[in-house]
XYZ file of C-alpha atoms in Angstrom:
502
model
C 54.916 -20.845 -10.378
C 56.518 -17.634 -12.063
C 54.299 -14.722 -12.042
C 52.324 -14.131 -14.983
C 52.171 -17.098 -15.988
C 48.384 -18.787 -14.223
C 46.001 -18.986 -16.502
C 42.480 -19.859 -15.155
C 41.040 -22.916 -17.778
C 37.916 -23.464 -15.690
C 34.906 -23.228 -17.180
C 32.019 -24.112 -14.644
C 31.482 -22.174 -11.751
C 32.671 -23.278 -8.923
C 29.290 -25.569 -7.647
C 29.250 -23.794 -4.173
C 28.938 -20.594 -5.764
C 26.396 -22.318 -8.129
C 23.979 -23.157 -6.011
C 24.588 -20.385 -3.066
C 23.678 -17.614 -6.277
C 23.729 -17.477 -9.534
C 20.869 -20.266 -9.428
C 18.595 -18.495 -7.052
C 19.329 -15.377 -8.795
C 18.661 -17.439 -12.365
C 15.448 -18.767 -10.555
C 14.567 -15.504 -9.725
C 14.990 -13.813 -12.860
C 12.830 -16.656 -14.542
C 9.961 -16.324 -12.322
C 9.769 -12.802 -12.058
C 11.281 -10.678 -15.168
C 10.788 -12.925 -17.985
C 8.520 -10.708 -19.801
C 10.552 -7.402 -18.874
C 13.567 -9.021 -20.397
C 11.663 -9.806 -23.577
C 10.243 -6.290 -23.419
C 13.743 -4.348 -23.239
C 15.267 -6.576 -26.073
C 12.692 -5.400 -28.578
C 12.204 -1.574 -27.449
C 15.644 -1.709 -27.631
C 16.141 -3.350 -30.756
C 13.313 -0.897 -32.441
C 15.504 1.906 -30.939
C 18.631 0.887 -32.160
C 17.738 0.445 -35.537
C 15.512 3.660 -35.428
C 18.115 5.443 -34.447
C 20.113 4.454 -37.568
C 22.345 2.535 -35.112
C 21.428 -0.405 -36.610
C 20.649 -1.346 -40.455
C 17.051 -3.192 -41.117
C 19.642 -5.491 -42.502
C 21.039 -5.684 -39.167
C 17.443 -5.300 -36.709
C 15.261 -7.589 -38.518
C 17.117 -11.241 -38.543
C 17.770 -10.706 -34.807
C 13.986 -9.246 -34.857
C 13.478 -12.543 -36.222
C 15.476 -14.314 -33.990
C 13.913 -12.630 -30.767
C 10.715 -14.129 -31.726
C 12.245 -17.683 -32.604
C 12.917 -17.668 -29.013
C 9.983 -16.619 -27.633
C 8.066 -18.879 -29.476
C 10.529 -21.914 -28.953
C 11.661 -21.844 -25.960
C 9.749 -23.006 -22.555
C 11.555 -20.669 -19.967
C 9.412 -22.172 -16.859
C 11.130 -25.531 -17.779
C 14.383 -24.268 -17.769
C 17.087 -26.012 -15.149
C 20.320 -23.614 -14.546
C 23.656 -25.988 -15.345
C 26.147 -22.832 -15.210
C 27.228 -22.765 -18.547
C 26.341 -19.573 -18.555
C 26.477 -17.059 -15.743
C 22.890 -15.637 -15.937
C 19.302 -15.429 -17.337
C 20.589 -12.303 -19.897
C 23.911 -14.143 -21.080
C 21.024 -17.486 -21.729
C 19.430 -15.369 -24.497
C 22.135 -14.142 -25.882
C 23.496 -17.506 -26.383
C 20.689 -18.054 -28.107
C 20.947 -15.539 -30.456
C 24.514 -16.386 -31.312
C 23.664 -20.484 -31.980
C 21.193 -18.429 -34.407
C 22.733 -15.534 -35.838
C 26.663 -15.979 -34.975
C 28.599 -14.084 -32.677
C 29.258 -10.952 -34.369
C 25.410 -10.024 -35.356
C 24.052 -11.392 -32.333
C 26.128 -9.292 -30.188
C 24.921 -5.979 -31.799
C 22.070 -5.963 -29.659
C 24.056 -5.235 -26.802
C 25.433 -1.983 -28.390
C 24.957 1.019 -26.111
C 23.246 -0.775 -22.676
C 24.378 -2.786 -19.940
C 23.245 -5.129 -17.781
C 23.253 -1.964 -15.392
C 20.470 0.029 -17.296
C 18.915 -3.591 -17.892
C 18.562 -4.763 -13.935
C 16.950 -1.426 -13.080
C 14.803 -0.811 -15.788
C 13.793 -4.683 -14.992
C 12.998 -4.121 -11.049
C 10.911 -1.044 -12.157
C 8.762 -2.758 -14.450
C 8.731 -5.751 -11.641
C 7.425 -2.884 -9.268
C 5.171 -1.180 -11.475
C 3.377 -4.811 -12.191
C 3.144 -4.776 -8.598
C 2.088 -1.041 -7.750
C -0.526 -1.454 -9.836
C -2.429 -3.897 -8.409
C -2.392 -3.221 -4.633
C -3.161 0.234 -5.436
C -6.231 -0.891 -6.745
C -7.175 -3.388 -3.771
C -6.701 0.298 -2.015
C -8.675 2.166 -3.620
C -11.585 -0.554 -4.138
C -10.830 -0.298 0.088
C -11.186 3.686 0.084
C -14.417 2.730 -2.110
C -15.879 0.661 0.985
C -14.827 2.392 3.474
C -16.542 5.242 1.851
C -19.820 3.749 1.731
C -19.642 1.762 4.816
C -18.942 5.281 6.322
C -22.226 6.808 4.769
C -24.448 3.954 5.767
C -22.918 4.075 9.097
C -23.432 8.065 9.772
C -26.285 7.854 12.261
C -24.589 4.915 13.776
C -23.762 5.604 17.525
C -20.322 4.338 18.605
C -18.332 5.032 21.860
C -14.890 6.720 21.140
C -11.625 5.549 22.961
C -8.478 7.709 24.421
C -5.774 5.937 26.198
C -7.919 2.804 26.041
C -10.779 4.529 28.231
C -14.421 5.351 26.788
C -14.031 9.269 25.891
C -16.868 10.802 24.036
C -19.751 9.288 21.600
C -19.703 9.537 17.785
C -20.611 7.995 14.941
C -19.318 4.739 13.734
C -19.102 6.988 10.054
C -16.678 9.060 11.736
C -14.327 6.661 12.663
C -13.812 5.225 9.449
C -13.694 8.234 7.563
C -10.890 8.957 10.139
C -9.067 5.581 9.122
C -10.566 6.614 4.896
C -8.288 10.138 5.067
C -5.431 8.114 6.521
C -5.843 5.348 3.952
C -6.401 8.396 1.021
C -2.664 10.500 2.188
C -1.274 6.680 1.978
C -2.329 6.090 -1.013
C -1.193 9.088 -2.008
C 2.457 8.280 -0.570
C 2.264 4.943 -2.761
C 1.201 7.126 -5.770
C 4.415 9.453 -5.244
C 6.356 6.464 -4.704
C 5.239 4.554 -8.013
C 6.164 8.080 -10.243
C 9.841 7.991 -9.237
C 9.360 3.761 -10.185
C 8.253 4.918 -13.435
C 10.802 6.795 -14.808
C 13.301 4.759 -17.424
C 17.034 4.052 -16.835
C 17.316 2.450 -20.017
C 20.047 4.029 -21.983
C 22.383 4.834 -19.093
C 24.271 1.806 -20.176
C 26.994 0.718 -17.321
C 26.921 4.574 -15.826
C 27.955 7.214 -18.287
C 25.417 6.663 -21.028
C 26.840 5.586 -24.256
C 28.748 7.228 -27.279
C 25.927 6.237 -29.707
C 23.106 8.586 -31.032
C 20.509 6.411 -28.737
C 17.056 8.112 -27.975
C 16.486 7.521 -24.372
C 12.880 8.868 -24.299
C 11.944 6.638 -27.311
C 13.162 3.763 -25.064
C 10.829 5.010 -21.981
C 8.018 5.610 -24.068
C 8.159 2.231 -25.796
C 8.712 0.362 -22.488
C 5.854 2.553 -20.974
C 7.539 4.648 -18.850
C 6.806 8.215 -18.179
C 9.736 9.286 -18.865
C 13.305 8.314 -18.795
C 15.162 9.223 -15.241
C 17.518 11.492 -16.352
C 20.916 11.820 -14.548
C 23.029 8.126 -15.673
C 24.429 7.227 -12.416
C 21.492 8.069 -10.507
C 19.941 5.467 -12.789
C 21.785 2.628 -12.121
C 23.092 4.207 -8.075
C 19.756 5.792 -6.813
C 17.667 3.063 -5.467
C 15.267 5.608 -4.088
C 12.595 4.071 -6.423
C 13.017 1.309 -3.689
C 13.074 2.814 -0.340
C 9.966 4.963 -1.541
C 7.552 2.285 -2.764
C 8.643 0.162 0.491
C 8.116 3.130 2.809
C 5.016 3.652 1.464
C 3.518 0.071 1.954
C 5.460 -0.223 5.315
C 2.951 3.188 6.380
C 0.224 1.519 4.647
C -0.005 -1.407 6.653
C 1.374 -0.147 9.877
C -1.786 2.233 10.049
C -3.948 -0.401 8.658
C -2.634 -2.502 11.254
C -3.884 -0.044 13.949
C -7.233 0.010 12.599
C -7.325 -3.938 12.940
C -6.249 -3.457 16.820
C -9.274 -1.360 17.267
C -11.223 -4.043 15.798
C -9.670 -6.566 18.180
C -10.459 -4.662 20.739
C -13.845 -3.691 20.030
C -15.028 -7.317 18.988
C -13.852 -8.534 22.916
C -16.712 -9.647 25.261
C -16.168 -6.522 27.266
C -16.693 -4.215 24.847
C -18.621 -5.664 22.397
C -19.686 -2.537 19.969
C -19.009 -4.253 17.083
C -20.741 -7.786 15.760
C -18.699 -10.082 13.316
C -21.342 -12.028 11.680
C -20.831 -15.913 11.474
C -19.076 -16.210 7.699
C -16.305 -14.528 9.871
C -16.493 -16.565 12.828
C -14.724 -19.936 14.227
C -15.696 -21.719 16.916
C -13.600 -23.080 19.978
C -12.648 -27.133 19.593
C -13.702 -27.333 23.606
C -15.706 -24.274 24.516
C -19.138 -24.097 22.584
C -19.893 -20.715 23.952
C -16.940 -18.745 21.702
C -17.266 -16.940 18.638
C -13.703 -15.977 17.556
C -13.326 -13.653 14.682
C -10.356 -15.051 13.709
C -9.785 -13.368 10.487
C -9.230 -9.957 12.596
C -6.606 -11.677 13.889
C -4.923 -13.117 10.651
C -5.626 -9.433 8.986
C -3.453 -8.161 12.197
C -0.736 -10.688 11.684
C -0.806 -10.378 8.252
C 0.017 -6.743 8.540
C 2.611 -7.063 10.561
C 4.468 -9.204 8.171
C 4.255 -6.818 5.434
C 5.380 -3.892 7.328
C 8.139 -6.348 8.192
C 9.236 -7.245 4.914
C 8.966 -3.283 3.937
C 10.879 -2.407 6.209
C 13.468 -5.425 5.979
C 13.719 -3.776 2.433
C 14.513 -0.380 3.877
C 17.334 -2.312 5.956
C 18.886 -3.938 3.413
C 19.195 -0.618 1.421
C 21.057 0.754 4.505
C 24.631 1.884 4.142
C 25.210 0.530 0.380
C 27.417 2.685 -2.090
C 25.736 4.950 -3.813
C 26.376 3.022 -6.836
C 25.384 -0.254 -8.522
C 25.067 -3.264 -6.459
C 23.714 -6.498 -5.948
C 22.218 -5.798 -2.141
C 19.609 -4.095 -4.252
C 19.184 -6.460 -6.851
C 17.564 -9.818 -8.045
C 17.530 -11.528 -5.015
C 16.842 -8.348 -2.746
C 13.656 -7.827 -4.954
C 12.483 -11.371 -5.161
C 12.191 -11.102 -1.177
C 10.656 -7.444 -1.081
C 7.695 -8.721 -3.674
C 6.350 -10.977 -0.362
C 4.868 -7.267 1.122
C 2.891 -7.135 -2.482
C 1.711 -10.784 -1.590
C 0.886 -10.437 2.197
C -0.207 -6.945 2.230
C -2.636 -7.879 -0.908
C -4.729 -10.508 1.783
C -4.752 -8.062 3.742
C -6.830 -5.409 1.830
C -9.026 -8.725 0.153
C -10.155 -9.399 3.566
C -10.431 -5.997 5.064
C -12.529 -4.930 2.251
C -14.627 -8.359 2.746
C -15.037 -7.716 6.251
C -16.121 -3.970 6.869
C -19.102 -3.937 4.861
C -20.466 -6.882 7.018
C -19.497 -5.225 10.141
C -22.903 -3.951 12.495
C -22.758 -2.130 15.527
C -24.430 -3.166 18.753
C -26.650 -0.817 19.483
C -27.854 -2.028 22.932
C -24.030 -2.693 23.903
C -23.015 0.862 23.030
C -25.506 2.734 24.644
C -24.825 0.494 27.880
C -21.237 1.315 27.740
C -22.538 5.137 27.239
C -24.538 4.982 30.317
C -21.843 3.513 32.248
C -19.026 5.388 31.461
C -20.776 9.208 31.263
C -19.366 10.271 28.559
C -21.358 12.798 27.234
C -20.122 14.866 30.125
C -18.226 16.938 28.186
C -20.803 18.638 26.401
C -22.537 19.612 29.827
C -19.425 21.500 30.491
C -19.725 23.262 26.935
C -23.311 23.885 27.790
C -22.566 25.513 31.075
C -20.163 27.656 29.482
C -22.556 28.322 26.676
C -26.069 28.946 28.883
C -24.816 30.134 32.086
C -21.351 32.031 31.360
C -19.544 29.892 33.411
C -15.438 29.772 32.491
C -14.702 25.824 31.335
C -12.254 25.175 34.023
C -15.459 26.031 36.387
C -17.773 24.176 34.122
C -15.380 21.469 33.919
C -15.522 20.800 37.752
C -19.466 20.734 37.832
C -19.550 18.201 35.374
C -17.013 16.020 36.989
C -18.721 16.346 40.065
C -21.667 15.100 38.354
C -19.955 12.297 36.864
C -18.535 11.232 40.016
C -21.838 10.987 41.445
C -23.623 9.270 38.828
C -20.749 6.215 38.047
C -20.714 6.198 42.257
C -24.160 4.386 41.849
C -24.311 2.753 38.604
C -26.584 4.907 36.841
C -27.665 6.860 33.510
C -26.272 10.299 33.448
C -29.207 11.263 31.637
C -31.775 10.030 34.244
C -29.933 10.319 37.621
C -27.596 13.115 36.999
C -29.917 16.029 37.212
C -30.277 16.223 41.463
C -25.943 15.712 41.633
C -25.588 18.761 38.628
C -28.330 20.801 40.971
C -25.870 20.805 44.071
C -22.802 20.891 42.549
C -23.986 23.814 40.171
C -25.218 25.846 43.317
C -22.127 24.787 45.531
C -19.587 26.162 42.909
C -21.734 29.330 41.991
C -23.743 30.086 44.828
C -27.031 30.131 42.217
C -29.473 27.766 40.997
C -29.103 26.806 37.451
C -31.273 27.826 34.557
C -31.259 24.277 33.154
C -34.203 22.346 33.719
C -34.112 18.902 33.867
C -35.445 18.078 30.585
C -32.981 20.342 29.350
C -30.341 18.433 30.949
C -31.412 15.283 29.628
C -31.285 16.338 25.993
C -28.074 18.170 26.496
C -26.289 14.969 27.904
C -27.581 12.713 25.368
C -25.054 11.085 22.676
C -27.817 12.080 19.890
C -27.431 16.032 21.145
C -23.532 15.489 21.801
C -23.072 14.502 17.457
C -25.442 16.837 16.703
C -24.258 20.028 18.096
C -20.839 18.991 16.981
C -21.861 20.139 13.280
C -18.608 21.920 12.209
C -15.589 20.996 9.871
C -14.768 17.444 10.172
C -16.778 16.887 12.349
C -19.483 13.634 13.421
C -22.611 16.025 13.064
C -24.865 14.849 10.194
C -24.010 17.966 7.479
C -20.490 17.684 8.434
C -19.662 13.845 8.163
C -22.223 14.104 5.005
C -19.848 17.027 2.947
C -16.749 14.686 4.296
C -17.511 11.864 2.725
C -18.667 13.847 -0.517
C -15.034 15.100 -0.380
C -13.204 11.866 -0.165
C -15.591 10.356 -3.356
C -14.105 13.369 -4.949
C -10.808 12.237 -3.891
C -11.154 8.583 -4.991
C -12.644 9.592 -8.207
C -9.663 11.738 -9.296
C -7.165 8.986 -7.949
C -9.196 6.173 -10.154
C -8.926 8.767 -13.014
C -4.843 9.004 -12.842
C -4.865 5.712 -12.754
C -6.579 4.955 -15.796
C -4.801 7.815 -17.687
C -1.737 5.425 -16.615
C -3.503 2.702 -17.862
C -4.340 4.065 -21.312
C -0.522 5.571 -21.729
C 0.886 2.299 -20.824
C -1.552 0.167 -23.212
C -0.652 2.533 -26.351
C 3.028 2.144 -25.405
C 2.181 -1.422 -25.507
C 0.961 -1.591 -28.946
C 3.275 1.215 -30.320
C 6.247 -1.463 -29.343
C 4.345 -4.464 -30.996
C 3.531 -2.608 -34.203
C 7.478 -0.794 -34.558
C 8.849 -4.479 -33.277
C 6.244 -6.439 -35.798
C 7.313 -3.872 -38.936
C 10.962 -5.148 -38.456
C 10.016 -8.981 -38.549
C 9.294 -8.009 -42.035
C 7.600 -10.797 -44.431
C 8.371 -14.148 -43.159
């Protein structure tokens, strides 16, 4: 064959590459971006034509049209044949069976499928955002109570897996509530670079015509538009952030679950699932398995898996347009919303109904002495003693009092006697109802009454702080809410206006 002269007469796709993608991706785009699609058309539309880019002669048939096809067509019953290549060339086929090739392709005039794939995935994130940030914040909500009922509740504190030092079962979850409160946060900063508009950067460069790209943002409900045009269509930062943040969401969630795990075992037994949360063994009649710890844990580790597949797949592409971040990338990243969604349904089921064994924990306390710590801050405190020598006596009387299985409180005093006397040649000021109270959990919270703290005051202006917190996050979420509603109806009532009288 002479060169120059092949001419390609197929029109088909070839069926492998069919199937293998442009039908998933067609798939895709009709379960997930239907609405966006319709959405950009008419903002677009509105823009075009109030930008005098477009007659009302020109705007309103396809105005017209745009509806026709709304109303007409049944897009979940759609089958892909390949006739054409994608969900965007389907509607403007469409258009031209109604209005004829030359009017229906002045819609197109200053965008691109670029601009369009973007400013799609954003609005597919945003719907997303949206609602797991509230499932957080409804979970900041209970922990926050939970926390307040729970502020008088004993609880023995773990380091490195050992018993370490008595609080408050308020403590700990306000602990896991400031964690949850800076994630949140990280998912709020994420969602503001998600809501900024690359509509209008057309393939790269922006476009030649007079086009008003913060008209277009408003309309679609954006913030604002994003405003360099190949960081619109190349940056895919709005990505890697809102996946970071849900990856850190649910990896620390996923810690508080272990503790849960842990602290629900027959050994340790502080905390009491009550039976709605329980199954029972097929064979052994004597377990109680809170099973949906387990599927909260597992559950969490698949969305910080899919997260962070996201991250992966983002790793090493050209800092330009391309598919690896594209339809089918974000069809697989919108499994985290899904899984990490249970998670927060459950958790915030769950911790409300959670008790703490009272008798359990103060056996554990007993047995594991440790309130010893605040003995050594006493000695230092009553009797002038450096730490590092107060620190010894109280080991000492640790030592003795684990050595024969008994309560710190009640057999400690004759072991702190002799080892007070043996390390400082004097007898000790402390009485022994003084050393009861001072090595007793209640004394250890109490005295512990400064910032951030377990003390009642402390944990009490803590909690008043992270209301304070959730209440101004709830707030900037409804100001979204309301901006996003009135861009809503501003599109309907400019899109409506060009339908004219029909």
């Amino acid at each position: 064959m002479t060169a120059g002269t092949f001419k390609d007469t197929s029109v088909f796709p070839d069926p492998v590459y069919k199937e293998t993608v442009l039908r998933p991706l067609f798939d895709g785009a009709k379960d997930h971006h239907v609405e966006g699609f319709r959405l950009i058309d008419r903002a677009h539309l509105v823009m075009l034509h109030e930008t005098g880019i477009l007659t009302i002669e020109q705007a309103r048939p396809i105005a017209q049209a745009l509806e026709a096809i709304d109303r007409e067509i049944d897009v979940s019953g759609l089958v892909y044949t390949g006739e054409v290549e994608d969900f965007f060339f389907l509607i403007e086929k469409e258009l031209r069976t109604r209005l004829g090739t030359d009017l229906a392709g002045r819609l197109h005039t200053a965008r691109s499928r670029n601009d369009i794939d973007h400013t799609l995935f954003k609005l597919g994130l945003k719907a997303r955002i949206d609602p797991l940030l509230e499932r957080l914040v409804h979970l900041a909500e209970t922990l926050a109570s939970v926390a307040e009922r729970e502020s008088g509740t004993l609880i023995v504190a773990y380091t490195h897996g050992q018993p370490a030092q008595p609080t408050v079962f308020g403590h700990y979850l306000s602990a896991m509530l400031e964690t949850l409160l800076r994630d949140i946060a990280r998912l709020e900063a994420a969602r503001d670079i998600v809501d900024r508009s690359p509509m209008g950067a057309a393939a790269i460069t922006t476009s030649g015509f007079p086009i008003d790209r913060a008209l277009m943002a408003s309309l679609l409900g954006f913030s604002r538009p994003l405003q360099n045009s190949y960081g619109c269509i190349a940056s895919i930062d709005y990505i890697t952030a809102t996946y970071s943040a849900i990856e850190l969401v649910f990896l620390h969630l996923g810690r508080f679950i272990q503790d849960l795990q842990f602290w629900t075992s027959f050994e340790v037994g502080q905390v009491y699932v009550p039976n709605a949360f329980v199954q029972i063994s097929s064979i052994m009649p004597q377990k109680r398995n809170p099973v949906p710890i387990e599927h909260m844990r597992h559950l969490a580790s698949q969305t910080v898996g899919r997260a962070q597949a996201m991250l992966t797949i983002m790793h090493n592409t050209p800092f330009t347009d391309m598919n690896d971040s594209e339809g089918e990338s974000q069809g697989f990243g919108y499994g985290a919303f899904e899984s990490g969604g249970r998670v927060l349904d459950l958790l915030a089921a769950l911790v409300p109904a959670l008790r703490i064994n009272g008798d359990r924990v103060r056996d554990n306390i007993r047995r594991s002495c440790i309130t010893v710590t605040e003995l050594a801050d006493s000695l230092v405190r009553r009797e002038g003693l450096s730490f590092r020598e107060a620190h010894e006596i109280a080991a000492e009387v640790a030592r003795a009092v684990v050595a024969v299985g008994g309560d710190i409180a009640v057999d400690g005093y004759e072991a702190f006697q002799a080892a007070f006397e043996r390390c400082t040649k004097r007898r000790t000021a402390i009485d022994r109802t003084q050393f009861s109270e001072i090595v007793s959990p209640e004394n250890f919270v109490a005295v512990r009454d400064r910032f951030g703290g377990p003390a009642p005051t402390a944990l009490s202006q803590a909690i008043a702080g992270y209301r304070d917190d959730i209440a101004r996050i709830r707030q900037r979420m409804q100001d979204a809410r309301t901006r996003e509603d009135a861009s809503s109806r501003d599109l309907q009532a400019r899109f409506t206006s060009l339908l004219g009288d029909r």
